[in-house]
C-alpha positions as YAML, in Angstrom:
chain: A
units: angstrom
residues:
- id: 1
  name: MET
  ca: [-51.76, 15.37, 46.95]
- id: 2
  name: ASN
  ca: [-49.13, 16.17, 49.88]
- id: 3
  name: LYS
  ca: [-46.51, 14.72, 47.37]
- id: 4
  name: LEU
  ca: [-47.91, 17.20, 44.54]
- id: 5
  name: VAL
  ca: [-47.40, 20.02, 47.17]
- id: 6
  name: ASN
  ca: [-44.00, 19.03, 48.51]
- id: 7
  name: GLY
  ca: [-42.91, 18.77, 44.78]
- id: 8
  name: GLY
  ca: [-44.07, 22.21, 43.86]
- id: 9
  name: ASN
  ca: [-42.53, 23.55, 46.79]
- id: 10
  name: LEU
  ca: [-39.35, 21.84, 45.82]
- id: 11
  name: LEU
  ca: [-39.73, 23.12, 42.32]
- id: 12
  name: GLY
  ca: [-40.53, 27.02, 43.77]
- id: 13
  name: ASP
  ca: [-37.47, 26.52, 45.79]
- id: 14
  name: GLU
  ca: [-35.15, 25.95, 42.78]
- id: 15
  name: ARG
  ca: [-36.63, 28.40, 40.86]
- id: 16
  name: ILE
  ca: [-35.83, 30.95, 43.66]
- id: 17
  name: GLU
  ca: [-32.27, 30.19, 44.17]
- id: 18
  name: GLU
  ca: [-31.82, 30.06, 40.22]
- id: 19
  name: ALA
  ca: [-33.15, 33.69, 40.56]
- id: 20
  name: LYS
  ca: [-30.27, 34.48, 43.42]
- id: 21
  name: ARG
  ca: [-28.00, 33.03, 41.26]
- id: 22
  name: MET
  ca: [-28.79, 35.30, 38.31]
- id: 23
  name: LEU
  ca: [-29.02, 38.26, 40.71]
- id: 24
  name: GLN
  ca: [-25.66, 37.65, 42.33]
- id: 25
  name: LEU
  ca: [-24.16, 37.83, 38.74]
- id: 26
  name: PHE
  ca: [-25.16, 41.12, 37.92]
- id: 27
  name: PRO
  ca: [-22.52, 43.33, 39.59]
- id: 28
  name: ILE
  ca: [-20.24, 41.35, 38.11]
- id: 29
  name: TRP
  ca: [-21.71, 41.78, 34.68]
- id: 30
  name: ALA
  ca: [-22.03, 45.43, 34.89]
- id: 31
  name: THR
  ca: [-18.53, 45.97, 35.97]
- id: 32
  name: CYS
  ca: [-17.45, 44.21, 33.22]
- id: 33
  name: LEU
  ca: [-18.68, 46.71, 30.67]
- id: 34
  name: ALA
  ca: [-16.02, 49.14, 31.42]
- id: 35
  name: TYR
  ca: [-13.63, 46.45, 29.89]
- id: 36
  name: ALA
  ca: [-15.93, 46.00, 26.96]
- id: 37
  name: ILE
  ca: [-16.19, 49.61, 26.03]
- id: 38
  name: THR
  ca: [-12.47, 49.86, 26.56]
- id: 39
  name: PHE
  ca: [-11.91, 47.01, 24.10]
- id: 40
  name: SER
  ca: [-14.39, 48.22, 21.37]
- id: 41
  name: GLN
  ca: [-11.64, 51.09, 21.00]
- id: 42
  name: ASN
  ca: [-9.31, 48.52, 19.08]
- id: 43
  name: SER
  ca: [-11.48, 49.02, 15.89]
- id: 44
  name: THR
  ca: [-12.35, 52.38, 15.87]
- id: 45
  name: LEU
  ca: [-10.21, 54.94, 17.25]
- id: 46
  name: PHE
  ca: [-6.98, 53.01, 17.36]
- id: 47
  name: VAL
  ca: [-7.69, 52.57, 13.73]
- id: 48
  name: LYS
  ca: [-8.40, 56.47, 12.92]
- id: 49
  name: GLN
  ca: [-5.15, 56.79, 14.98]
- id: 50
  name: GLY
  ca: [-3.01, 54.96, 12.60]
- id: 51
  name: ASP
  ca: [-4.42, 56.12, 9.39]
- id: 52
  name: THR
  ca: [-2.89, 59.45, 10.20]
- id: 53
  name: MET
  ca: [0.63, 58.27, 11.03]
- id: 54
  name: ASP
  ca: [3.76, 56.71, 9.14]
- id: 55
  name: ARG
  ca: [2.62, 52.97, 8.00]
- id: 56
  name: ARG
  ca: [5.59, 52.31, 6.18]
- id: 57
  name: ILE
  ca: [7.22, 49.41, 6.56]
- id: 58
  name: GLY
  ca: [10.85, 49.31, 4.95]
- id: 59
  name: GLN
  ca: [11.01, 51.45, 1.93]
- id: 60
  name: SER
  ca: [8.18, 50.16, -0.44]
- id: 61
  name: PHE
  ca: [5.67, 48.49, 1.89]
- id: 62
  name: GLN
  ca: [2.86, 50.25, 3.68]
- id: 63
  name: ILE
  ca: [0.89, 48.38, 6.42]
- id: 64
  name: PRO
  ca: [-3.04, 49.33, 6.61]
- id: 65
  name: SER
  ca: [-3.55, 50.50, 9.90]
- id: 66
  name: ALA
  ca: [-6.69, 48.02, 10.35]
- id: 67
  name: ALA
  ca: [-4.17, 45.35, 10.24]
- id: 68
  name: LEU
  ca: [-2.53, 45.77, 13.47]
- id: 69
  name: GLN
  ca: [-5.54, 44.60, 14.86]
- id: 70
  name: SER
  ca: [-4.30, 41.28, 14.02]
- id: 71
  name: ILE
  ca: [-1.42, 42.06, 16.65]
- id: 72
  name: ILE
  ca: [-4.27, 41.18, 19.52]
- id: 73
  name: SER
  ca: [-4.97, 37.83, 17.92]
- id: 74
  name: ILE
  ca: [-1.09, 36.96, 17.71]
- id: 75
  name: THR
  ca: [-0.67, 38.13, 21.33]
- id: 76
  name: ILE
  ca: [-3.38, 35.63, 22.63]
- id: 77
  name: VAL
  ca: [-1.88, 32.89, 20.63]
- id: 78
  name: ILE
  ca: [1.62, 33.30, 21.99]
- id: 79
  name: PHE
  ca: [0.45, 34.47, 25.51]
- id: 80
  name: ILE
  ca: [-2.26, 31.78, 26.60]
- id: 81
  name: PRO
  ca: [0.45, 28.88, 26.39]
- id: 82
  name: ILE
  ca: [2.96, 30.67, 28.35]
- id: 83
  name: TYR
  ca: [-0.05, 31.43, 30.50]
- id: 84
  name: ASP
  ca: [-0.93, 27.63, 30.69]
- id: 85
  name: ARG
  ca: [2.58, 26.17, 30.63]
- id: 86
  name: VAL
  ca: [4.20, 28.79, 33.24]
- id: 87
  name: LEU
  ca: [1.88, 31.20, 35.00]
- id: 88
  name: VAL
  ca: [-0.63, 28.58, 35.95]
- id: 89
  name: PRO
  ca: [1.74, 26.32, 37.50]
- id: 90
  name: ILE
  ca: [3.63, 29.14, 39.56]
- id: 91
  name: ALA
  ca: [0.11, 30.33, 40.91]
- id: 92
  name: ARG
  ca: [-0.87, 26.82, 41.83]
- id: 93
  name: ASN
  ca: [1.95, 26.22, 44.18]
- id: 94
  name: LEU
  ca: [1.12, 29.65, 45.46]
- id: 95
  name: SER
  ca: [-2.70, 29.49, 45.68]
- id: 96
  name: GLY
  ca: [-3.33, 25.80, 45.79]
- id: 97
  name: ILE
  ca: [-6.09, 26.23, 43.46]
- id: 98
  name: SER
  ca: [-5.66, 23.52, 40.42]
- id: 99
  name: SER
  ca: [-6.85, 26.29, 38.02]
- id: 100
  name: GLY
  ca: [-3.81, 28.44, 39.34]
- id: 101
  name: ILE
  ca: [-6.28, 31.58, 39.77]
- id: 102
  name: THR
  ca: [-10.19, 31.87, 40.21]
- id: 103
  name: GLN
  ca: [-12.01, 32.95, 37.44]
- id: 104
  name: LEU
  ca: [-12.55, 36.32, 39.11]
- id: 105
  name: LYS
  ca: [-9.27, 36.83, 39.65]
- id: 106
  name: ARG
  ca: [-8.32, 36.17, 36.12]
- id: 107
  name: ILE
  ca: [-11.34, 38.60, 35.22]
- id: 108
  name: GLY
  ca: [-9.96, 41.33, 37.57]
- id: 109
  name: ILE
  ca: [-6.36, 41.09, 35.87]
- id: 110
  name: GLY
  ca: [-8.16, 41.74, 32.77]
- id: 111
  name: LEU
  ca: [-9.70, 44.71, 33.88]
- id: 112
  name: PHE
  ca: [-6.46, 45.90, 35.11]
- id: 113
  name: PHE
  ca: [-4.50, 45.72, 31.85]
- id: 114
  name: SER
  ca: [-7.88, 47.40, 30.50]
- id: 115
  name: VAL
  ca: [-6.75, 50.48, 32.62]
- id: 116
  name: ILE
  ca: [-3.02, 50.17, 31.71]
- id: 117
  name: SER
  ca: [-4.00, 49.92, 27.81]
- id: 118
  name: MET
  ca: [-5.87, 53.15, 27.92]
- id: 119
  name: VAL
  ca: [-3.14, 55.10, 29.96]
- id: 120
  name: VAL
  ca: [-0.45, 53.84, 27.27]
- id: 121
  name: ALA
  ca: [-3.19, 54.83, 24.58]
- id: 122
  name: ALA
  ca: [-3.36, 58.42, 26.00]
- id: 123
  name: LEU
  ca: [0.33, 58.85, 26.01]
- id: 124
  name: VAL
  ca: [1.16, 57.71, 22.60]
- id: 125
  name: GLU
  ca: [-1.97, 60.06, 21.49]
- id: 126
  name: LYS
  ca: [-0.46, 63.01, 23.37]
- id: 127
  name: LYS
  ca: [2.94, 62.25, 21.36]
- id: 128
  name: ARG
  ca: [1.29, 61.98, 18.38]
- id: 129
  name: ILE
  ca: [-0.32, 65.81, 18.54]
- id: 130
  name: GLU
  ca: [2.62, 66.86, 19.88]
- id: 131
  name: THR
  ca: [4.58, 65.59, 16.69]
- id: 132
  name: ALA
  ca: [2.22, 66.99, 14.31]
- id: 133
  name: ARG
  ca: [2.04, 70.42, 16.28]
- id: 134
  name: LYS
  ca: [6.36, 70.47, 15.91]
- id: 135
  name: HIS
  ca: [5.97, 69.56, 12.16]
- id: 136
  name: GLY
  ca: [3.09, 72.12, 11.47]
- id: 137
  name: LEU
  ca: [0.49, 69.75, 10.57]
- id: 138
  name: ILE
  ca: [-2.21, 70.81, 13.20]
- id: 139
  name: ASP
  ca: [-4.51, 72.32, 10.40]
- id: 140
  name: GLN
  ca: [-3.48, 69.75, 7.59]
- id: 141
  name: PRO
  ca: [-6.12, 67.09, 8.29]
- id: 142
  name: ASN
  ca: [-4.72, 64.99, 5.57]
- id: 143
  name: ALA
  ca: [-1.27, 64.89, 6.57]
- id: 144
  name: ILE
  ca: [0.58, 62.03, 7.75]
- id: 145
  name: VAL
  ca: [2.23, 62.55, 10.80]
- id: 146
  name: PRO
  ca: [6.21, 61.85, 10.76]
- id: 147
  name: MET
  ca: [5.52, 59.37, 13.77]
- id: 148
  name: SER
  ca: [5.55, 55.53, 13.06]
- id: 149
  name: VAL
  ca: [2.67, 53.61, 13.18]
- id: 150
  name: LEU
  ca: [4.53, 50.73, 15.33]
- id: 151
  name: TRP
  ca: [3.68, 53.20, 18.31]
- id: 152
  name: LEU
  ca: [0.55, 51.55, 18.58]
- id: 153
  name: LEU
  ca: [2.18, 48.19, 18.95]
- id: 154
  name: THR
  ca: [2.13, 48.23, 22.50]
- id: 155
  name: GLN
  ca: [-1.17, 49.32, 23.43]
- id: 156
  name: TYR
  ca: [-2.33, 46.46, 20.67]
- id: 157
  name: ILE
  ca: [-0.18, 43.60, 22.97]
- id: 158
  name: LEU
  ca: [-2.14, 45.31, 25.96]
- id: 159
  name: PHE
  ca: [-5.36, 44.48, 24.40]
- id: 160
  name: GLY
  ca: [-4.11, 40.92, 23.84]
- id: 161
  name: ILE
  ca: [-3.00, 40.05, 27.15]
- id: 162
  name: MET
  ca: [-6.15, 41.93, 28.50]
- id: 163
  name: ALA
  ca: [-8.07, 39.55, 26.28]
- id: 164
  name: ALA
  ca: [-6.42, 36.52, 27.43]
- id: 165
  name: PHE
  ca: [-7.23, 37.26, 31.00]
- id: 166
  name: GLY
  ca: [-10.51, 39.06, 30.58]
- id: 167
  name: MET
  ca: [-12.33, 37.45, 28.10]
- id: 168
  name: VAL
  ca: [-11.39, 33.91, 28.95]
- id: 169
  name: GLY
  ca: [-12.03, 34.55, 32.32]
- id: 170
  name: MET
  ca: [-15.62, 36.09, 31.36]
- id: 171
  name: GLN
  ca: [-16.73, 33.38, 29.21]
- id: 172
  name: GLU
  ca: [-15.72, 30.39, 31.79]
- id: 173
  name: PHE
  ca: [-17.01, 32.46, 34.81]
- id: 174
  name: PHE
  ca: [-20.40, 33.26, 33.00]
- id: 175
  name: TYR
  ca: [-20.69, 29.70, 31.82]
- id: 176
  name: ASP
  ca: [-19.78, 27.95, 34.95]
- id: 177
  name: GLN
  ca: [-22.00, 30.25, 37.39]
- id: 178
  name: VAL
  ca: [-25.23, 30.46, 35.68]
- id: 179
  name: PRO
  ca: [-27.63, 27.78, 37.18]
- id: 180
  name: ASP
  ca: [-27.56, 24.18, 35.49]
- id: 181
  name: ALA
  ca: [-30.68, 24.66, 34.18]
- id: 182
  name: LEU
  ca: [-29.67, 27.76, 32.29]
- id: 183
  name: ARG
  ca: [-26.22, 27.03, 31.08]
- id: 184
  name: SER
  ca: [-26.65, 28.12, 27.57]
- id: 185
  name: LEU
  ca: [-27.60, 31.84, 29.26]
- id: 186
  name: GLY
  ca: [-23.91, 31.99, 30.41]
- id: 187
  name: LEU
  ca: [-22.55, 32.64, 27.10]
- id: 188
  name: ALA
  ca: [-25.18, 34.76, 25.87]
- id: 189
  name: LEU
  ca: [-24.37, 36.78, 29.13]
- id: 190
  name: TYR
  ca: [-20.59, 37.18, 28.11]
- id: 191
  name: LEU
  ca: [-21.65, 38.12, 24.53]
- id: 192
  name: SER
  ca: [-24.12, 40.79, 25.96]
- id: 193
  name: ILE
  ca: [-21.15, 42.60, 27.64]
- id: 194
  name: LEU
  ca: [-19.44, 43.04, 24.46]
- id: 195
  name: GLY
  ca: [-22.39, 44.33, 22.69]
- id: 196
  name: THR
  ca: [-23.76, 46.74, 25.54]
- id: 197
  name: GLY
  ca: [-20.21, 47.72, 25.88]
- id: 198
  name: ASN
  ca: [-19.65, 48.70, 22.13]
- id: 199
  name: PHE
  ca: [-23.09, 50.51, 22.50]
- id: 200
  name: ILE
  ca: [-22.19, 52.63, 25.34]
- id: 201
  name: SER
  ca: [-18.93, 53.26, 23.59]
- id: 202
  name: GLY
  ca: [-20.69, 54.40, 20.86]
- id: 203
  name: LEU
  ca: [-23.05, 56.77, 22.95]
- id: 204
  name: LEU
  ca: [-20.49, 58.38, 24.60]
- id: 205
  name: VAL
  ca: [-18.48, 59.19, 21.73]
- id: 206
  name: SER
  ca: [-21.52, 60.86, 20.54]
- id: 207
  name: VAL
  ca: [-22.61, 62.56, 23.77]
- id: 208
  name: ILE
  ca: [-19.07, 63.90, 24.29]
- id: 209
  name: ASP
  ca: [-18.69, 64.99, 20.93]
- id: 210
  name: GLU
  ca: [-21.71, 66.82, 20.97]
- id: 211
  name: ILE
  ca: [-20.83, 68.49, 24.24]
- id: 212
  name: THR
  ca: [-17.17, 69.28, 23.39]
- id: 213
  name: LYS
  ca: [-18.47, 70.62, 19.84]
- id: 214
  name: ARG
  ca: [-20.15, 73.38, 22.18]
- id: 215
  name: GLU
  ca: [-17.14, 74.75, 23.42]
- id: 216
  name: GLY
  ca: [-15.33, 74.97, 20.39]
- id: 217
  name: LYS
  ca: [-13.14, 71.95, 19.88]
- id: 218
  name: SER
  ca: [-14.43, 68.47, 19.70]
- id: 219
  name: TRP
  ca: [-12.62, 65.60, 21.03]
- id: 220
  name: PHE
  ca: [-13.19, 63.90, 18.12]
- id: 221
  name: SER
  ca: [-12.74, 66.51, 15.11]
- id: 222
  name: ASP
  ca: [-12.37, 65.01, 11.46]
- id: 223
  name: ASN
  ca: [-8.87, 66.53, 12.07]
- id: 224
  name: LEU
  ca: [-7.39, 64.50, 14.60]
- id: 225
  name: ASN
  ca: [-4.59, 66.77, 14.82]
- id: 226
  name: GLN
  ca: [-7.06, 69.24, 16.53]
- id: 227
  name: ALA
  ca: [-9.12, 66.40, 18.18]
- id: 228
  name: HIS
  ca: [-8.27, 64.92, 21.89]
- id: 229
  name: LEU
  ca: [-8.75, 61.29, 21.38]
- id: 230
  name: ASP
  ca: [-6.05, 61.12, 24.46]
- id: 231
  name: TYR
  ca: [-8.60, 62.99, 26.91]
- id: 232
  name: PHE
  ca: [-10.95, 60.19, 25.85]
- id: 233
  name: TYR
  ca: [-8.55, 57.72, 26.57]
- id: 234
  name: TRP
  ca: [-7.70, 59.45, 29.94]
- id: 235
  name: LEU
  ca: [-11.57, 58.96, 30.76]
- id: 236
  name: LEU
  ca: [-11.80, 55.31, 29.79]
- id: 237
  name: ALA
  ca: [-8.70, 54.68, 31.94]
- id: 238
  name: GLY
  ca: [-10.94, 56.61, 34.80]
- id: 239
  name: PHE
  ca: [-13.71, 54.64, 33.96]
- id: 240
  name: GLY
  ca: [-11.71, 51.24, 33.86]
- id: 241
  name: ALA
  ca: [-10.20, 51.94, 37.59]
- id: 242
  name: ILE
  ca: [-13.38, 52.67, 38.99]
- id: 243
  name: ALA
  ca: [-14.83, 49.52, 37.88]
- id: 244
  name: LEU
  ca: [-11.85, 47.77, 38.53]
- id: 245
  name: VAL
  ca: [-12.51, 48.98, 42.57]
- id: 246
  name: LEU
  ca: [-15.94, 48.15, 42.34]
- id: 247
  name: PHE
  ca: [-15.16, 44.69, 40.78]
- id: 248
  name: VAL
  ca: [-13.04, 43.61, 43.50]
- id: 249
  name: CYS
  ca: [-15.63, 44.63, 46.37]
- id: 250
  name: PHE
  ca: [-18.26, 42.58, 44.29]
- id: 251
  name: ALA
  ca: [-15.61, 39.68, 43.86]
- id: 252
  name: GLN
  ca: [-14.76, 39.31, 47.53]
- id: 253
  name: SER
  ca: [-18.26, 38.96, 48.70]
- id: 254
  name: TYR
  ca: [-18.99, 36.73, 45.80]
- id: 255
  name: VAL
  ca: [-19.90, 33.04, 46.52]
- id: 256
  name: TYR
  ca: [-18.96, 30.57, 43.90]
- id: 257
  name: LYS
  ca: [-21.81, 28.19, 42.81]
- id: 258
  name: ASN
  ca: [-20.19, 25.04, 44.31]
- id: 259
  name: GLU
  ca: [-19.44, 27.00, 47.51]
- id: 260
  name: TYR
  ca: [-23.13, 28.22, 47.81]
- id: 261
  name: ARG
  ca: [-24.50, 24.69, 47.48]
- id: 262
  name: SER
  ca: [-22.20, 23.75, 50.11]
- id: 263
  name: VAL
  ca: [-23.56, 26.32, 52.54]
...
């Protein structure tokens, strides 16, 4: 009987520890949502921007604006070997950590680049609107603004770098840090960040669109030359900056699973 009681107590203690580990992951999960909200823009608003710009490459070829999303994948393919072969050895020598930097630092760098990418996107969009105004295209929703779509390359490249740090970091972190018995939940937590981020992004657009319509000029007008996507990008940059500060605070107090076991 005593063995059964002791076994039951041990099992109960394990369940309590697993619950504590999951609760400790929640602040990291929540702050990563800002990253996912930002990343969702590459397949939505970035494409709408590109549709209004000069997409000609050379004399006859016209690149589809959605095709620029491939720049993200290309950047990841190019950057990850550079990260593994160049940056990790340097970081390893400086930090003494075999992986170069911790998983949380990798996610933090991804969050930092998400803020920078939104700042760049806002500046490019402001330039696009100014170009449309300069050429008298503000009231012409179907007009092509004489500004090359290649202006969008920088923000797509930044998205590739933020994915190489942030997405890879989140996958590694959540898979590694969930309790061993719940290891399959790690990938689910990572995917839930992306899914929830997409949902919040859509909700934000709907709410802001409704509010700004009442003031007479929607940020998301069908005529992008009269819209203000740049304001939305600045807003996301602000959200990202706040999330980054909170993330750093949570990361500093976070105890990794192996360290937690040894305490």
